[in-house]
mmCIF file of C-alpha atoms in Angstrom:
data_model
loop_
_atom_site.group_PDB
_atom_site.id
_atom_site.type_symbol
_atom_site.label_atom_id
_atom_site.label_comp_id
_atom_site.label_asym_id
_atom_site.label_seq_id
_atom_site.Cartn_x
_atom_site.Cartn_y
_atom_site.Cartn_z
ATOM 1 C CA MET A 27 0.000 0.000 0.000
ATOM 2 C CA LYS A 28 2.865 2.310 0.845
ATOM 3 C CA LYS A 29 4.570 1.647 -2.535
ATOM 4 C CA TYR A 30 1.243 2.167 -4.293
ATOM 5 C CA SER A 31 0.732 5.521 -2.571
ATOM 6 C CA ARG A 32 4.205 6.748 -3.575
ATOM 7 C CA ARG A 33 3.643 5.562 -7.183
ATOM 8 C CA SER A 34 0.284 7.316 -7.290
ATOM 9 C CA LEU A 35 1.853 10.482 -5.974
ATOM 10 C CA ARG A 36 4.550 10.389 -8.643
ATOM 11 C CA ASN A 37 1.871 9.855 -11.330
ATOM 12 C CA ILE A 38 -0.113 12.824 -10.057
ATOM 13 C CA GLN A 39 3.042 14.980 -10.023
ATOM 14 C CA ALA A 40 3.842 13.901 -13.621
ATOM 15 C CA ILE A 41 0.346 14.837 -14.795
ATOM 16 C CA VAL A 42 0.466 18.263 -13.089
ATOM 17 C CA GLN A 43 3.973 18.877 -14.462
ATOM 18 C CA ASP A 44 2.839 17.957 -17.990
ATOM 19 C CA LYS A 45 -0.248 20.188 -17.834
ATOM 20 C CA THR A 46 1.213 23.198 -15.996
ATOM 21 C CA GLY A 47 4.989 23.059 -16.444
ATOM 22 C CA VAL A 48 5.497 23.214 -12.651
ATOM 23 C CA VAL A 49 8.441 21.073 -11.560
ATOM 24 C CA PHE A 50 8.274 19.270 -8.202
ATOM 25 C CA THR A 51 11.559 18.593 -6.377
ATOM 26 C CA THR A 52 11.933 16.456 -3.295
ATOM 27 C CA ASN A 53 15.411 16.639 -1.820
ATOM 28 C CA ARG A 54 15.116 14.836 1.460
ATOM 29 C CA LYS A 55 18.676 15.611 2.448
ATOM 30 C CA LEU A 56 18.037 19.324 1.957
ATOM 31 C CA VAL A 57 14.874 19.132 4.038
ATOM 32 C CA ARG A 58 16.667 17.286 6.817
ATOM 33 C CA HIS A 59 19.556 19.806 6.674
ATOM 34 C CA LYS A 60 17.215 22.775 6.962
ATOM 35 C CA THR A 61 15.363 21.093 9.807
ATOM 36 C CA ARG A 62 18.582 20.535 11.732
ATOM 37 C CA GLN A 63 19.681 24.102 10.976
ATOM 38 C CA MET A 64 16.440 25.571 12.320
ATOM 39 C CA ALA A 65 16.668 23.368 15.414
ATOM 40 C CA LEU A 66 20.252 24.552 16.032
ATOM 41 C CA ILE A 67 19.271 28.204 15.673
ATOM 42 C CA ALA A 68 16.328 27.722 18.029
ATOM 43 C CA GLY A 69 18.621 26.029 20.560
ATOM 44 C CA CYS A 70 21.164 28.856 20.374
ATOM 45 C CA LEU A 71 18.460 31.487 20.880
ATOM 46 C CA LEU A 72 17.135 29.593 23.882
ATOM 47 C CA CYS A 73 20.625 29.328 25.412
ATOM 48 C CA PHE A 74 21.256 33.032 24.787
ATOM 49 C CA ALA A 75 17.950 33.973 26.428
ATOM 50 C CA MET A 76 18.752 31.794 29.443
ATOM 51 C CA LEU A 77 22.249 33.278 29.725
ATOM 52 C CA CYS A 78 20.886 36.819 29.567
ATOM 53 C CA ALA A 79 18.322 36.031 32.253
ATOM 54 C CA PHE A 80 21.044 34.480 34.432
ATOM 55 C CA ALA A 81 23.387 37.426 33.914
ATOM 56 C CA TYR A 82 20.676 39.940 34.718
ATOM 57 C CA ALA A 83 19.691 38.114 37.870
ATOM 58 C CA LYS A 84 23.300 37.761 39.030
ATOM 59 C CA PHE A 85 24.838 41.059 37.914
ATOM 60 C CA SER A 86 22.049 43.591 37.493
ATOM 61 C CA ASP A 87 23.214 45.571 40.543
ATOM 62 C CA LEU A 88 26.781 45.953 39.285
ATOM 63 C CA ASN A 89 27.173 49.575 38.231
ATOM 64 C CA CYS A 90 29.549 52.439 38.895
ATOM 65 C CA ASP A 91 28.176 52.824 42.435
ATOM 66 C CA VAL A 92 29.069 49.361 43.762
ATOM 67 C CA ALA A 93 32.815 50.015 43.911
ATOM 68 C CA GLY A 94 34.922 53.037 44.786
ATOM 69 C CA PHE A 95 38.496 53.724 43.644
ATOM 70 C CA SER A 96 41.041 56.333 44.761
ATOM 71 C CA ALA A 97 44.702 56.470 43.688
ATOM 72 C CA ALA A 98 47.604 57.554 45.895
ATOM 73 C CA TYR A 99 50.925 58.034 44.065
ATOM 74 C CA GLN A 100 53.928 56.674 45.975
ATOM 75 C CA GLY A 101 56.681 57.697 43.564
ATOM 76 C CA ASP A 102 58.766 55.880 40.935
ATOM 77 C CA GLY A 103 55.681 54.891 38.944
ATOM 78 C CA ARG A 104 54.054 53.012 41.852
ATOM 79 C CA PHE A 105 50.440 53.597 42.880
ATOM 80 C CA GLU A 106 48.364 52.300 45.737
ATOM 81 C CA ILE A 107 44.715 52.134 44.665
ATOM 82 C CA VAL A 108 42.313 52.115 47.582
ATOM 83 C CA VAL A 109 39.243 50.095 46.604
ATOM 84 C CA ILE A 110 35.921 49.687 48.366
ATOM 85 C CA ASN A 111 33.656 46.868 47.221
ATOM 86 C CA TYR A 112 30.112 47.790 48.252
ATOM 87 C CA SER A 113 28.483 44.782 46.576
ATOM 88 C CA ASP A 114 27.797 41.299 47.921
ATOM 89 C CA LYS A 115 29.935 39.802 45.134
ATOM 90 C CA GLU A 116 33.692 39.316 45.104
ATOM 91 C CA LEU A 117 35.619 41.898 43.098
ATOM 92 C CA LYS A 118 38.437 40.166 41.213
ATOM 93 C CA LEU A 119 40.369 42.536 38.959
ATOM 94 C CA GLN A 120 42.230 41.411 35.880
ATOM 95 C CA ASP A 121 46.024 41.467 36.072
ATOM 96 C CA ASN A 122 46.226 43.992 33.260
ATOM 97 C CA VAL A 123 45.141 47.596 33.091
ATOM 98 C CA ARG A 124 44.881 50.354 30.487
ATOM 99 C CA VAL A 125 46.567 53.720 31.025
ATOM 100 C CA MET A 126 44.767 56.589 29.292
ATOM 101 C CA GLN A 127 44.906 60.381 29.138
ATOM 102 C CA TRP A 128 41.865 62.523 29.830
ATOM 103 C CA SER A 129 42.437 65.250 27.218
ATOM 104 C CA THR A 130 42.964 62.815 24.340
ATOM 105 C CA SER A 131 40.851 59.844 25.485
ATOM 106 C CA LYS A 132 43.654 57.685 24.072
ATOM 107 C CA ASP A 133 45.992 55.099 25.548
ATOM 108 C CA VAL A 134 49.294 56.494 26.784
ATOM 109 C CA GLU A 135 52.282 55.282 24.761
ATOM 110 C CA GLY A 136 53.904 52.386 26.571
ATOM 111 C CA ASP A 137 53.803 48.656 27.153
ATOM 112 C CA SER A 138 50.818 47.741 29.320
ATOM 113 C CA GLU A 139 51.954 44.111 29.486
ATOM 114 C CA LYS A 140 54.875 45.198 31.692
ATOM 115 C CA ILE A 141 52.632 46.780 34.305
ATOM 116 C CA MET A 142 52.986 44.976 37.638
ATOM 117 C CA MET A 143 49.801 44.485 39.683
ATOM 118 C CA SER A 144 49.068 42.726 42.966
ATOM 119 C CA ASP A 145 46.360 42.252 45.604
ATOM 120 C CA LEU A 146 43.617 42.166 42.962
ATOM 121 C CA THR A 147 40.817 40.470 44.906
ATOM 122 C CA ILE A 148 38.468 42.465 47.130
ATOM 123 C CA ALA A 149 35.956 40.545 49.215
ATOM 124 C CA PRO A 150 32.299 41.606 49.311
ATOM 125 C CA HIS A 151 31.598 44.655 51.480
ATOM 126 C CA SER A 152 35.241 45.268 52.245
ATOM 127 C CA GLN A 153 38.156 47.580 51.476
ATOM 128 C CA GLY A 154 41.545 46.708 50.009
ATOM 129 C CA ILE A 155 44.583 48.214 48.335
ATOM 130 C CA VAL A 156 45.552 47.253 44.795
ATOM 131 C CA ILE A 157 49.182 47.878 43.844
ATOM 132 C CA ILE A 158 49.926 49.140 40.311
ATOM 133 C CA ASP A 159 53.510 49.755 39.150
ATOM 134 C CA ILE A 160 53.888 51.210 35.637
ATOM 135 C CA SER A 161 57.614 51.977 35.821
ATOM 136 C CA GLU A 162 58.749 49.043 33.655
ATOM 137 C CA GLY A 163 56.345 49.753 30.811
ATOM 138 C CA TYR A 164 56.089 53.550 30.720
ATOM 139 C CA ASP A 165 58.328 56.581 30.752
ATOM 140 C CA VAL A 166 57.051 58.008 34.021
ATOM 141 C CA GLY A 167 59.229 61.118 33.794
ATOM 142 C CA ALA A 168 57.893 61.981 30.349
ATOM 143 C CA MET A 169 54.305 61.361 31.450
ATOM 144 C CA GLU A 170 54.745 63.694 34.394
ATOM 145 C CA GLU A 171 56.471 66.354 32.287
ATOM 146 C CA ASN A 172 53.837 66.222 29.543
ATOM 147 C CA LEU A 173 50.878 66.497 31.898
ATOM 148 C CA GLN A 174 49.453 69.970 31.376
ATOM 149 C CA GLU A 175 47.406 71.925 33.896
ATOM 150 C CA GLY A 176 43.807 70.777 33.798
ATOM 151 C CA ASP A 177 44.714 67.379 32.369
ATOM 152 C CA TRP A 178 45.105 64.004 34.061
ATOM 153 C CA TYR A 179 45.605 60.297 33.474
ATOM 154 C CA TYR A 180 43.395 57.403 34.444
ATOM 155 C CA PHE A 181 43.509 53.641 34.796
ATOM 156 C CA ILE A 182 40.826 51.418 33.289
ATOM 157 C CA LEU A 183 40.422 48.435 35.600
ATOM 158 C CA THR A 184 38.263 45.444 34.697
ATOM 159 C CA ASN A 185 36.642 42.972 37.015
ATOM 160 C CA ASN A 186 37.469 39.382 36.047
ATOM 161 C CA ASN A 187 34.823 37.626 38.132
ATOM 162 C CA PHE A 188 31.646 38.852 36.423
ATOM 163 C CA ALA A 189 30.190 37.049 33.403
ATOM 164 C CA PHE A 190 30.439 40.037 31.076
ATOM 165 C CA GLY A 191 33.110 42.048 32.889
ATOM 166 C CA GLN A 192 32.825 45.516 34.417
ATOM 167 C CA ASP A 193 35.150 48.454 33.804
ATOM 168 C CA TRP A 194 35.993 51.221 36.241
ATOM 169 C CA MET A 195 37.971 54.425 35.774
ATOM 170 C CA CYS A 196 40.436 55.585 38.431
ATOM 171 C CA SER A 197 42.065 58.978 37.853
ATOM 172 C CA PHE A 198 45.641 59.742 38.880
ATOM 173 C CA ASP A 199 48.427 62.283 38.587
ATOM 174 C CA PHE A 200 51.993 62.343 39.877
ATOM 175 C CA GLU A 201 51.504 64.368 43.031
ATOM 176 C CA ARG A 202 52.679 62.184 45.890
ATOM 177 C CA GLU A 203 50.049 61.474 48.496
ATOM 178 C CA PRO A 204 49.884 59.253 51.578
ATOM 179 C CA VAL A 205 47.598 56.315 51.032
ATOM 180 C CA GLU A 206 45.820 57.321 54.242
ATOM 181 C CA ASP A 207 44.402 60.378 52.421
ATOM 182 C CA ALA A 208 42.907 58.186 49.722
ATOM 183 C CA GLU A 209 41.536 55.845 52.387
ATOM 184 C CA GLN A 210 39.990 58.777 54.207
ATOM 185 C CA ARG A 211 38.198 59.927 51.054
ATOM 186 C CA LEU A 212 36.681 56.518 50.427
ATOM 187 C CA THR A 213 35.906 55.936 54.084
ATOM 188 C CA ALA A 214 33.977 59.192 54.160
ATOM 189 C CA LEU A 215 32.084 58.046 51.091
ATOM 190 C CA ALA A 216 31.321 54.689 52.712
ATOM 191 C CA GLU A 217 29.965 56.464 55.791
ATOM 192 C CA GLN A 218 27.771 58.645 53.623
ATOM 193 C CA ARG A 219 26.439 55.565 51.873
ATOM 194 C CA ALA A 220 25.801 53.853 55.200
ATOM 195 C CA GLU A 221 23.818 56.876 56.333
ATOM 196 C CA GLY A 222 21.706 56.543 53.224
ATOM 197 C CA GLN A 223 22.881 59.790 51.659
ATOM 198 C CA TYR A 224 23.035 58.235 48.209
ATOM 199 C CA ALA A 225 20.008 55.967 48.536
ATOM 200 C CA ALA A 226 17.097 56.373 46.163
ATOM 201 C CA GLU A 227 14.820 57.466 49.005
ATOM 202 C CA LYS A 228 17.271 60.161 50.127
ATOM 203 C CA GLU A 229 15.704 63.377 51.372
ATOM 204 C CA TYR A 230 17.295 66.298 49.575
ATOM 205 C CA ILE A 231 18.060 69.637 51.177
ATOM 206 C CA THR A 232 15.584 72.355 50.288
ATOM 207 C CA GLY A 233 16.106 76.096 50.174
ATOM 208 C CA GLU A 234 16.642 79.151 48.015
ATOM 209 C CA LEU A 235 19.806 80.754 46.669
ATOM 210 C CA ILE A 236 21.206 83.581 48.773
ATOM 211 C CA TYR A 237 20.313 86.239 46.187
ATOM 212 C CA SER A 238 16.673 86.385 45.135
ATOM 213 C CA ASP A 239 17.511 87.745 41.667
ATOM 214 C CA TRP A 240 19.711 84.727 40.829
ATOM 215 C CA ILE A 241 18.295 81.895 38.776
ATOM 216 C CA TRP A 242 18.853 78.269 39.678
ATOM 217 C CA PRO A 243 22.039 77.031 37.939
ATOM 218 C CA THR A 244 20.757 73.533 37.121
ATOM 219 C CA VAL A 245 17.709 71.774 35.749
ATOM 220 C CA SER A 246 17.369 69.869 39.041
ATOM 221 C CA HIS A 247 16.772 71.659 42.349
ATOM 222 C CA GLN A 248 17.787 68.643 44.437
ATOM 223 C CA VAL A 249 20.614 69.676 46.761
ATOM 224 C CA SER A 250 22.440 66.493 47.737
ATOM 225 C CA GLY A 251 25.350 67.970 49.685
ATOM 226 C CA SER A 252 25.368 70.790 52.209
ATOM 227 C CA PHE A 253 27.773 73.651 52.921
ATOM 228 C CA GLY A 254 29.975 73.693 56.013
ATOM 229 C CA GLU A 255 30.798 71.066 58.627
ATOM 230 C CA GLN A 256 29.831 67.520 57.611
ATOM 231 C CA SER A 257 28.762 64.600 59.791
ATOM 232 C CA ASN A 258 32.119 62.871 59.204
ATOM 233 C CA GLY A 259 34.096 65.871 60.442
ATOM 234 C CA THR A 260 35.125 67.217 57.041
ATOM 235 C CA TYR A 261 34.307 70.707 55.738
ATOM 236 C CA SER A 262 32.632 71.594 52.454
ATOM 237 C CA ASP A 263 32.989 75.061 50.904
ATOM 238 C CA HIS A 264 30.143 74.368 48.454
ATOM 239 C CA ILE A 265 26.814 72.689 47.960
ATOM 240 C CA ASN A 266 26.186 69.806 45.553
ATOM 241 C CA ILE A 267 23.165 69.696 43.278
ATOM 242 C CA ALA A 268 22.207 66.250 41.982
ATOM 243 C CA GLY A 269 21.240 65.814 38.352
ATOM 244 C CA THR A 270 21.644 63.823 35.187
ATOM 245 C CA ALA A 271 24.903 63.789 33.221
ATOM 246 C CA GLY A 272 24.594 66.204 30.314
ATOM 247 C CA ASP A 273 22.018 68.507 31.967
ATOM 248 C CA GLU A 274 22.469 72.168 31.061
ATOM 249 C CA ILE A 275 24.245 74.457 33.548
ATOM 250 C CA TYR A 276 23.100 78.072 33.583
ATOM 251 C CA ALA A 277 24.763 81.318 34.662
ATOM 252 C CA VAL A 278 23.026 82.420 37.856
ATOM 253 C CA ALA A 279 23.657 86.085 37.000
ATOM 254 C CA ASP A 280 25.559 88.344 34.608
ATOM 255 C CA GLY A 281 29.313 88.190 34.992
ATOM 256 C CA VAL A 282 32.758 87.632 33.509
ATOM 257 C CA VAL A 283 34.494 84.250 33.320
ATOM 258 C CA THR A 284 37.795 84.607 35.165
ATOM 259 C CA GLU A 285 39.016 80.993 35.051
ATOM 260 C CA THR A 286 38.227 77.581 33.587
ATOM 261 C CA GLY A 287 40.182 74.385 34.108
ATOM 262 C CA PHE A 288 40.437 71.073 35.895
ATOM 263 C CA GLU A 289 41.207 70.218 39.528
ATOM 264 C CA SER A 290 41.452 66.810 41.149
ATOM 265 C CA LEU A 291 38.648 67.655 43.608
ATOM 266 C CA TYR A 292 36.241 69.750 41.525
ATOM 267 C CA GLY A 293 37.024 68.215 38.146
ATOM 268 C CA ASN A 294 36.178 70.570 35.274
ATOM 269 C CA PHE A 295 35.260 73.955 36.750
ATOM 270 C CA ILE A 296 34.304 77.537 35.881
ATOM 271 C CA ILE A 297 34.847 80.616 38.060
ATOM 272 C CA VAL A 298 32.744 83.707 37.315
ATOM 273 C CA ASP A 299 33.111 87.244 38.702
ATOM 274 C CA LEU A 300 29.645 88.726 39.298
ATOM 275 C CA GLY A 301 30.939 92.074 40.532
ATOM 276 C CA ASP A 302 30.764 93.679 43.992
ATOM 277 C CA GLY A 303 33.288 91.131 45.248
ATOM 278 C CA ILE A 304 31.028 88.149 44.494
ATOM 279 C CA MET A 305 32.580 85.084 42.842
ATOM 280 C CA VAL A 306 30.854 81.802 41.988
ATOM 281 C CA LYS A 307 32.412 78.469 41.090
ATOM 282 C CA TYR A 308 30.738 75.628 39.163
ATOM 283 C CA GLY A 309 32.414 72.196 39.440
ATOM 284 C CA HIS A 310 32.227 68.497 38.391
ATOM 285 C CA LEU A 311 31.318 69.651 34.879
ATOM 286 C CA GLN A 312 31.124 67.252 31.982
ATOM 287 C CA GLU A 313 31.732 69.977 29.413
ATOM 288 C CA ILE A 314 32.697 73.667 29.592
ATOM 289 C CA LYS A 315 31.065 75.914 26.994
ATOM 290 C CA VAL A 316 32.690 79.271 27.828
ATOM 291 C CA SER A 317 36.242 80.604 27.909
ATOM 292 C CA GLU A 318 38.226 82.867 30.202
ATOM 293 C CA GLY A 319 37.347 86.511 29.574
ATOM 294 C CA ASP A 320 33.865 85.776 28.223
ATOM 295 C CA GLU A 321 31.087 88.078 29.347
ATOM 296 C CA ILE A 322 28.068 85.923 30.161
ATOM 297 C CA ILE A 323 24.446 86.764 30.916
ATOM 298 C CA LYS A 324 21.978 85.339 33.387
ATOM 299 C CA GLY A 325 20.403 82.154 32.073
ATOM 300 C CA GLN A 326 23.118 81.486 29.492
ATOM 301 C CA VAL A 327 24.122 77.833 29.099
ATOM 302 C CA ILE A 328 27.749 77.732 30.219
ATOM 303 C CA ALA A 329 28.390 74.021 30.800
ATOM 304 C CA ALA A 330 26.983 70.512 31.057
ATOM 305 C CA LEU A 331 26.562 68.667 34.355
ATOM 306 C CA GLY A 332 28.927 65.743 34.868
ATOM 307 C CA GLN A 333 30.863 63.544 37.265
ATOM 308 C CA THR A 334 34.451 64.770 36.967
ATOM 309 C CA GLY A 335 36.989 65.146 39.755
ATOM 310 C CA ARG A 336 36.030 63.349 42.942
ATOM 311 C CA ALA A 337 32.314 63.305 42.276
ATOM 312 C CA THR A 338 30.686 60.006 43.186
ATOM 313 C CA SER A 339 27.600 60.551 41.038
ATOM 314 C CA PRO A 340 26.432 63.075 38.413
ATOM 315 C CA ASN A 341 26.103 66.436 40.163
ATOM 316 C CA MET A 342 27.348 70.010 40.154
ATOM 317 C CA SER A 343 29.256 71.649 42.978
ATOM 318 C CA PHE A 344 28.349 75.304 43.496
ATOM 319 C CA ALA A 345 30.483 77.599 45.646
ATOM 320 C CA VAL A 346 30.150 81.309 46.462
ATOM 321 C CA THR A 347 32.658 83.728 47.962
ATOM 322 C CA ILE A 348 32.034 87.356 48.933
ATOM 323 C CA ASP A 349 35.179 89.463 49.232
ATOM 324 C CA GLY A 350 37.151 86.233 49.427
ATOM 325 C CA GLU A 351 35.066 84.740 52.249
ATOM 326 C CA GLU A 352 33.286 81.412 51.672
ATOM 327 C CA VAL A 353 29.527 81.652 52.224
ATOM 328 C CA ASN A 354 26.651 79.212 52.049
ATOM 329 C CA PRO A 355 25.051 79.552 48.593
ATOM 330 C CA LEU A 356 21.762 78.256 49.994
ATOM 331 C CA ILE A 357 19.287 79.656 52.480
ATOM 332 C CA THR A 358 17.840 76.450 53.878
ATOM 333 C CA GLN A 359 14.209 76.086 54.807
#
C-alpha cells in the first residue's frame, strides 16, 4: 500500500507537471539539513535567552556605584589604589590595566603588558589596596612632564569575576600622596552611603539661593550635599546639586568668566566674577562651553553637568565667595 501511494503520488506529479509546467523537487537531504539548521538556531536562541536572564539576575546591581576607587601616588611609577567593594559579590580585577589620558581619550604610549599588579581580589563589602607599578612599561618622567594643567591620566580596571566584565575608571596624577588620604576619602564616602545619603529614598536639602535675583544654575533643584561642617568631620565650601549627566548648567547672573580648568577635587570647573566682590564656582562639569574673559548673561548655558573630579555621582558643585570669604550659597528652609 505504501509503494502504491508513492507511485500514485509520482503519477499525479507527472500529470500536473505535464499540464502546468510546474516542476516538483523532493530533496530529502536538503529538508533534513534545513530542519537541523532551524533546530540549532532555536537552541542557540534559547541558550542566549537563558544566559541573559542568568546574567541579569546575578549582575544587574553591578554599576559604577558598587565600587569606589582612589589612587595615591607613591613615587617611581608606583600607585596604591584604595578600593571599596560595596556589593555582595567578590571583586576580582584582571592582572592587566589600560593607562589613558583625559584630554585625548587615548591610551598612553607604553607597554601595558609590563605593568605589575598585585592584591587584585576584594571581598564583598570590604576595602583593600591594589598595587599598580607602571615603571617598567612607561616613561614616568615623560608622562609627568607632559601632563598639562587641567589634564590628568586614568587607569581602566576590569573585574574578572563577572560574566560580562565591568570596567571602572580611576584617575591619577603624579603628586605624591599618603595612602591614608585616599583611604579617608573613600571611608567618608562609605559612611555617607551607610547613612543613606546616596540611597534612592534620600531626602534632599531644600532652600533658596542667597540672592533672590539669581536663577537656579541647574535643571534639578535637588541639593544632595550641604555647605559647612559635615557629619564625618570634614568641611565643604560648596553645595552639591544632583542631576543627570549632560544637563544644562546656567549662569546664575551676569558676569565675567575669570578661570576655567580642571582640579582633582572639583574636576572641570568655571569661576565667574559677578561684581561687587562676588565670585561663583561651578564644578564636576562634563563639558565647559565658555572661555576665560567671556562676558556671560543670566540664564546662558555655560556648561553641562557631569561627574568629573572626585564626584561620586552626576552632580554640580556650586560655591560662592564674597570678598574672598566662603559663604553658604543656599538659604535652607
